[in-house]
GROMACS .gro file of N, CA and C in nm:
model
  294
    1UNK      N    1   2.744  -1.948   0.611
    1UNK     CA    2   2.672  -1.960   0.486
    1UNK      C    3   2.768  -2.012   0.380
    2UNK      N    4   2.726  -2.112   0.307
    2UNK     CA    5   2.810  -2.168   0.201
    2UNK      C    6   2.750  -2.136   0.065
    3UNK      N    7   2.837  -2.109  -0.030
    3UNK     CA    8   2.796  -2.081  -0.167
    3UNK      C    9   2.851  -2.191  -0.257
    4UNK      N   10   2.774  -2.228  -0.355
    4UNK     CA   11   2.821  -2.326  -0.451
    4UNK      C   12   2.903  -2.254  -0.557
    5UNK      N   13   3.020  -2.305  -0.586
    5UNK     CA   14   3.106  -2.239  -0.682
    5UNK      C   15   3.066  -2.266  -0.826
    6UNK      N   16   2.988  -2.372  -0.850
    6UNK     CA   17   2.949  -2.404  -0.987
    6UNK      C   18   2.828  -2.323  -1.034
    7UNK      N   19   2.761  -2.254  -0.944
    7UNK     CA   20   2.644  -2.175  -0.979
    7UNK      C   21   2.666  -2.029  -0.937
    8UNK      N   22   2.649  -1.932  -1.029
    8UNK     CA   23   2.673  -1.792  -0.995
    8UNK      C   24   2.558  -1.728  -0.916
    9UNK      N   25   2.449  -1.800  -0.893
    9UNK     CA   26   2.336  -1.743  -0.822
    9UNK      C   27   2.311  -1.818  -0.692
   10UNK      N   28   2.247  -1.749  -0.598
   10UNK     CA   29   2.208  -1.811  -0.472
   10UNK      C   30   2.080  -1.744  -0.425
   11UNK      N   31   2.009  -1.811  -0.338
   11UNK     CA   32   1.881  -1.761  -0.290
   11UNK      C   33   1.903  -1.651  -0.185
   12UNK      N   34   1.831  -1.542  -0.198
   12UNK     CA   35   1.835  -1.433  -0.102
   12UNK      C   36   1.707  -1.440  -0.020
   13UNK      N   37   1.719  -1.456   0.112
   13UNK     CA   38   1.597  -1.460   0.194
   13UNK      C   39   1.513  -1.334   0.175
   14UNK      N   40   1.385  -1.351   0.171
   14UNK     CA   41   1.293  -1.239   0.149
   14UNK      C   42   1.313  -1.132   0.256
   15UNK      N   43   1.322  -1.006   0.212
   15UNK     CA   44   1.338  -0.895   0.304
   15UNK      C   45   1.481  -0.858   0.334
   16UNK      N   46   1.578  -0.941   0.298
   16UNK     CA   47   1.719  -0.907   0.323
   16UNK      C   48   1.764  -0.796   0.229
   17UNK      N   49   1.851  -0.711   0.281
   17UNK     CA   50   1.908  -0.602   0.202
   17UNK      C   51   2.043  -0.649   0.148
   18UNK      N   52   2.054  -0.651   0.016
   18UNK     CA   53   2.176  -0.699  -0.049
   18UNK      C   54   2.224  -0.592  -0.146
   19UNK      N   55   2.355  -0.563  -0.141
   19UNK     CA   56   2.419  -0.472  -0.236
   19UNK      C   57   2.524  -0.550  -0.311
   20UNK      N   58   2.514  -0.550  -0.444
   20UNK     CA   59   2.612  -0.618  -0.527
   20UNK      C   60   2.671  -0.515  -0.623
   21UNK      N   61   2.805  -0.511  -0.629
   21UNK     CA   62   2.871  -0.418  -0.719
   21UNK      C   63   2.964  -0.495  -0.812
   22UNK      N   64   2.960  -0.459  -0.940
   22UNK     CA   65   3.045  -0.522  -1.040
   22UNK      C   66   3.141  -0.419  -1.098
   23UNK      N   67   3.269  -0.436  -1.065
   23UNK     CA   68   3.376  -0.352  -1.119
   23UNK      C   69   3.353  -0.202  -1.099
   24UNK      N   70   3.284  -0.166  -0.991
   24UNK     CA   71   3.253  -0.027  -0.959
   24UNK      C   72   3.175   0.043  -1.071
   25UNK      N   73   3.116  -0.033  -1.162
   25UNK     CA   74   3.042   0.024  -1.275
   25UNK      C   75   2.892  -0.006  -1.271
   26UNK      N   76   2.854  -0.110  -1.199
   26UNK     CA   77   2.712  -0.148  -1.193
   26UNK      C   78   2.681  -0.194  -1.051
   27UNK      N   79   2.570  -0.146  -0.996
   27UNK     CA   80   2.532  -0.177  -0.859
   27UNK      C   81   2.387  -0.221  -0.856
   28UNK      N   82   2.362  -0.335  -0.792
   28UNK     CA   83   2.227  -0.387  -0.772
   28UNK      C   84   2.195  -0.382  -0.623
   29UNK      N   85   2.074  -0.333  -0.589
   29UNK     CA   86   2.032  -0.323  -0.450
   29UNK      C   87   1.894  -0.386  -0.433
   30UNK      N   88   1.874  -0.449  -0.317
   30UNK     CA   89   1.742  -0.501  -0.282
   30UNK      C   90   1.694  -0.431  -0.155
   31UNK      N   91   1.568  -0.448  -0.123
   31UNK     CA   92   1.503  -0.386  -0.006
   31UNK      C   93   1.513  -0.234  -0.008
   32UNK      N   94   1.494  -0.176  -0.127
   32UNK     CA   95   1.493  -0.031  -0.144
   32UNK      C   96   1.352   0.019  -0.114
   33UNK      N   97   1.343   0.116  -0.023
   33UNK     CA   98   1.213   0.174   0.013
   33UNK      C   99   1.180   0.295  -0.075
   34UNK      N  100   1.279   0.382  -0.098
   34UNK     CA  101   1.256   0.500  -0.181
   34UNK      C  102   1.390   0.560  -0.221
   35UNK      N  103   1.385   0.646  -0.321
   35UNK     CA  104   1.501   0.725  -0.361
   35UNK      C  105   1.469   0.868  -0.323
   36UNK      N  106   1.542   0.920  -0.224
   36UNK     CA  107   1.514   1.055  -0.174
   36UNK      C  108   1.564   1.163  -0.268
   37UNK      N  109   1.679   1.142  -0.327
   37UNK     CA  110   1.739   1.243  -0.415
   37UNK      C  111   1.840   1.174  -0.505
   38UNK      N  112   1.850   1.223  -0.630
   38UNK     CA  113   1.954   1.167  -0.716
   38UNK      C  114   1.990   1.263  -0.828
   39UNK      N  115   2.113   1.253  -0.871
   39UNK     CA  116   2.163   1.319  -0.992
   39UNK      C  117   2.279   1.234  -1.042
   40UNK      N  118   2.357   1.285  -1.136
   40UNK     CA  119   2.464   1.207  -1.196
   40UNK      C  120   2.582   1.183  -1.102
   41UNK      N  121   2.586   1.257  -0.990
   41UNK     CA  122   2.699   1.243  -0.898
   41UNK      C  123   2.662   1.186  -0.762
   42UNK      N  124   2.532   1.182  -0.727
   42UNK     CA  125   2.493   1.134  -0.594
   42UNK      C  126   2.352   1.079  -0.593
   43UNK      N  127   2.336   0.966  -0.525
   43UNK     CA  128   2.205   0.906  -0.499
   43UNK      C  129   2.188   0.893  -0.349
   44UNK      N  130   2.072   0.928  -0.296
   44UNK     CA  131   2.035   0.902  -0.158
   44UNK      C  132   1.919   0.804  -0.162
   45UNK      N  133   1.947   0.681  -0.120
   45UNK     CA  134   1.851   0.572  -0.130
   45UNK      C  135   1.812   0.526   0.010
   46UNK      N  136   1.684   0.525   0.039
   46UNK     CA  137   1.635   0.478   0.168
   46UNK      C  138   1.613   0.327   0.156
   47UNK      N  139   1.683   0.250   0.240
   47UNK     CA  140   1.675   0.104   0.237
   47UNK      C  141   1.624   0.053   0.372
   48UNK      N  142   1.603  -0.077   0.381
   48UNK     CA  143   1.561  -0.137   0.507
   48UNK      C  144   1.669  -0.129   0.614
   49UNK      N  145   1.794  -0.099   0.575
   49UNK     CA  146   1.906  -0.090   0.668
   49UNK      C  147   1.951   0.053   0.693
   50UNK      N  148   1.876   0.151   0.646
   50UNK     CA  149   1.910   0.291   0.667
   50UNK      C  150   1.927   0.365   0.536
   51UNK      N  151   1.967   0.491   0.547
   51UNK     CA  152   1.986   0.577   0.431
   51UNK      C  153   2.123   0.547   0.369
   52UNK      N  154   2.125   0.514   0.242
   52UNK     CA  155   2.248   0.480   0.171
   52UNK      C  156   2.283   0.593   0.075
   53UNK      N  157   2.403   0.648   0.092
   53UNK     CA  158   2.452   0.753   0.004
   53UNK      C  159   2.551   0.690  -0.093
   54UNK      N  160   2.526   0.709  -0.222
   54UNK     CA  161   2.614   0.656  -0.327
   54UNK      C  162   2.666   0.775  -0.406
   55UNK      N  163   2.798   0.787  -0.415
   55UNK     CA  164   2.859   0.897  -0.490
   55UNK      C  165   2.946   0.840  -0.601
   56UNK      N  166   2.955   0.918  -0.709
   56UNK     CA  167   3.035   0.875  -0.823
   56UNK      C  168   3.021   0.970  -0.939
   57UNK      N  169   3.042   0.916  -1.058
   57UNK     CA  170   3.032   0.995  -1.181
   57UNK      C  171   2.941   0.925  -1.280
   58UNK      N  172   2.863   1.004  -1.351
   58UNK     CA  173   2.773   0.955  -1.455
   58UNK      C  174   2.681   0.845  -1.404
   59UNK      N  175   2.631   0.861  -1.280
   59UNK     CA  176   2.539   0.763  -1.222
   59UNK      C  177   2.402   0.776  -1.287
   60UNK      N  178   2.340   0.662  -1.312
   60UNK     CA  179   2.206   0.663  -1.371
   60UNK      C  180   2.132   0.536  -1.332
   61UNK      N  181   2.000   0.546  -1.333
   61UNK     CA  182   1.915   0.432  -1.302
   61UNK      C  183   1.899   0.347  -1.428
   62UNK      N  184   1.930   0.219  -1.415
   62UNK     CA  185   1.911   0.124  -1.525
   62UNK      C  186   1.779   0.051  -1.509
   63UNK      N  187   1.747   0.014  -1.384
   63UNK     CA  188   1.624  -0.060  -1.355
   63UNK      C  189   1.574  -0.020  -1.217
   64UNK      N  190   1.444   0.001  -1.206
   64UNK     CA  191   1.381   0.030  -1.077
   64UNK      C  192   1.248  -0.042  -1.072
   65UNK      N  193   1.231  -0.126  -0.971
   65UNK     CA  194   1.104  -0.195  -0.946
   65UNK      C  195   1.061  -0.159  -0.804
   66UNK      N  196   0.973  -0.060  -0.792
   66UNK     CA  197   0.933  -0.011  -0.660
   66UNK      C  198   0.852  -0.115  -0.583
   67UNK      N  199   0.776  -0.198  -0.652
   67UNK     CA  200   0.696  -0.301  -0.584
   67UNK      C  201   0.783  -0.405  -0.516
   68UNK      N  202   0.892  -0.442  -0.581
   68UNK     CA  203   0.983  -0.543  -0.526
   68UNK      C  204   1.101  -0.483  -0.450
   69UNK      N  205   1.120  -0.351  -0.458
   69UNK     CA  206   1.230  -0.286  -0.388
   69UNK      C  207   1.365  -0.310  -0.452
   70UNK      N  208   1.368  -0.320  -0.584
   70UNK     CA  209   1.492  -0.348  -0.657
   70UNK      C  210   1.540  -0.224  -0.732
   71UNK      N  211   1.671  -0.199  -0.728
   71UNK     CA  212   1.730  -0.086  -0.797
   71UNK      C  213   1.862  -0.129  -0.858
   72UNK      N  214   1.884  -0.091  -0.984
   72UNK     CA  215   2.012  -0.114  -1.051
   72UNK      C  216   2.063   0.019  -1.102
   73UNK      N  217   2.188   0.052  -1.067
   73UNK     CA  218   2.254   0.174  -1.111
   73UNK      C  219   2.375   0.140  -1.195
   74UNK      N  220   2.408   0.230  -1.288
   74UNK     CA  221   2.532   0.220  -1.363
   74UNK      C  222   2.604   0.354  -1.355
   75UNK      N  223   2.734   0.351  -1.372
   75UNK     CA  224   2.820   0.468  -1.363
   75UNK      C  225   2.946   0.429  -1.289
   76UNK      N  226   3.029   0.526  -1.257
   76UNK     CA  227   3.151   0.500  -1.182
   76UNK      C  228   3.125   0.531  -1.035
   77UNK      N  229   3.123   0.428  -0.951
   77UNK     CA  230   3.096   0.444  -0.809
   77UNK      C  231   3.226   0.473  -0.735
   78UNK      N  232   3.228   0.583  -0.659
   78UNK     CA  233   3.348   0.616  -0.582
   78UNK      C  234   3.331   0.590  -0.433
   79UNK      N  235   3.211   0.615  -0.377
   79UNK     CA  236   3.188   0.589  -0.234
   79UNK      C  237   3.045   0.542  -0.210
   80UNK      N  238   3.030   0.458  -0.108
   80UNK     CA  239   2.898   0.423  -0.057
   80UNK      C  240   2.906   0.435   0.095
   81UNK      N  241   2.800   0.490   0.155
   81UNK     CA  242   2.800   0.514   0.298
   81UNK      C  243   2.658   0.504   0.351
   82UNK      N  244   2.643   0.435   0.464
   82UNK     CA  245   2.514   0.426   0.532
   82UNK      C  246   2.505   0.527   0.644
   83UNK      N  247   2.388   0.587   0.660
   83UNK     CA  248   2.356   0.671   0.774
   83UNK      C  249   2.232   0.611   0.838
   84UNK      N  250   2.225   0.618   0.969
   84UNK     CA  251   2.108   0.566   1.040
   84UNK      C  252   1.986   0.648   1.002
   85UNK      N  253   1.870   0.583   1.007
   85UNK     CA  254   1.743   0.652   0.979
   85UNK      C  255   1.722   0.761   1.083
   86UNK      N  256   1.671   0.876   1.040
   86UNK     CA  257   1.636   0.981   1.135
   86UNK      C  258   1.507   0.942   1.204
   87UNK      N  259   1.499   0.969   1.334
   87UNK     CA  260   1.377   0.935   1.407
   87UNK      C  261   1.343   1.047   1.505
   88UNK      N  262   1.229   1.033   1.569
   88UNK     CA  263   1.190   1.129   1.671
   88UNK      C  264   1.143   1.260   1.613
   89UNK      N  265   1.164   1.369   1.691
   89UNK     CA  266   1.110   1.500   1.653
   89UNK      C  267   1.176   1.556   1.528
   90UNK      N  268   1.304   1.527   1.507
   90UNK     CA  269   1.370   1.579   1.387
   90UNK      C  270   1.304   1.524   1.261
   91UNK      N  271   1.273   1.393   1.261
   91UNK     CA  272   1.204   1.334   1.147
   91UNK      C  273   1.065   1.393   1.129
   92UNK      N  274   0.995   1.416   1.240
   92UNK     CA  275   0.862   1.474   1.235
   92UNK      C  276   0.867   1.616   1.177
   93UNK      N  277   0.961   1.698   1.225
   93UNK     CA  278   0.974   1.835   1.173
   93UNK      C  279   1.015   1.834   1.028
   94UNK      N  280   1.101   1.741   0.992
   94UNK     CA  281   1.142   1.732   0.852
   94UNK      C  282   1.023   1.700   0.762
   95UNK      N  283   0.932   1.614   0.811
   95UNK     CA  284   0.814   1.581   0.733
   95UNK      C  285   0.722   1.703   0.717
   96UNK      N  286   0.713   1.784   0.822
   96UNK     CA  287   0.627   1.902   0.816
   96UNK      C  288   0.684   2.012   0.728
   97UNK      N  289   0.815   2.040   0.745
   97UNK     CA  290   0.875   2.155   0.677
   97UNK      C  291   0.974   2.116   0.568
   98UNK      N  292   1.006   1.984   0.559
   98UNK     CA  293   1.106   1.928   0.472
   98UNK      C  294   1.124   1.990   0.344
   0.00000   0.00000   0.00000
């Protein structure tokens, strides 16, 4: 994939999951399905690529578009980690008793 250096933007294919971080202070995400849990120190975001855990300080939502699956966070990001989606009986039990 080639990027043009004279233009700061490029086309993102529909449905692709993209994470962009600027100076560990602002994070933009695409293909967001839901936000399972959040506070000022941790966000659990369900994406098309699995569950994304974002940890940091003074985290807050700047923009959320649930129809388009877009999320923008601000704060100091210290870690990001993906976990695979839960499936099978554990997911079913979690839905029942969660």
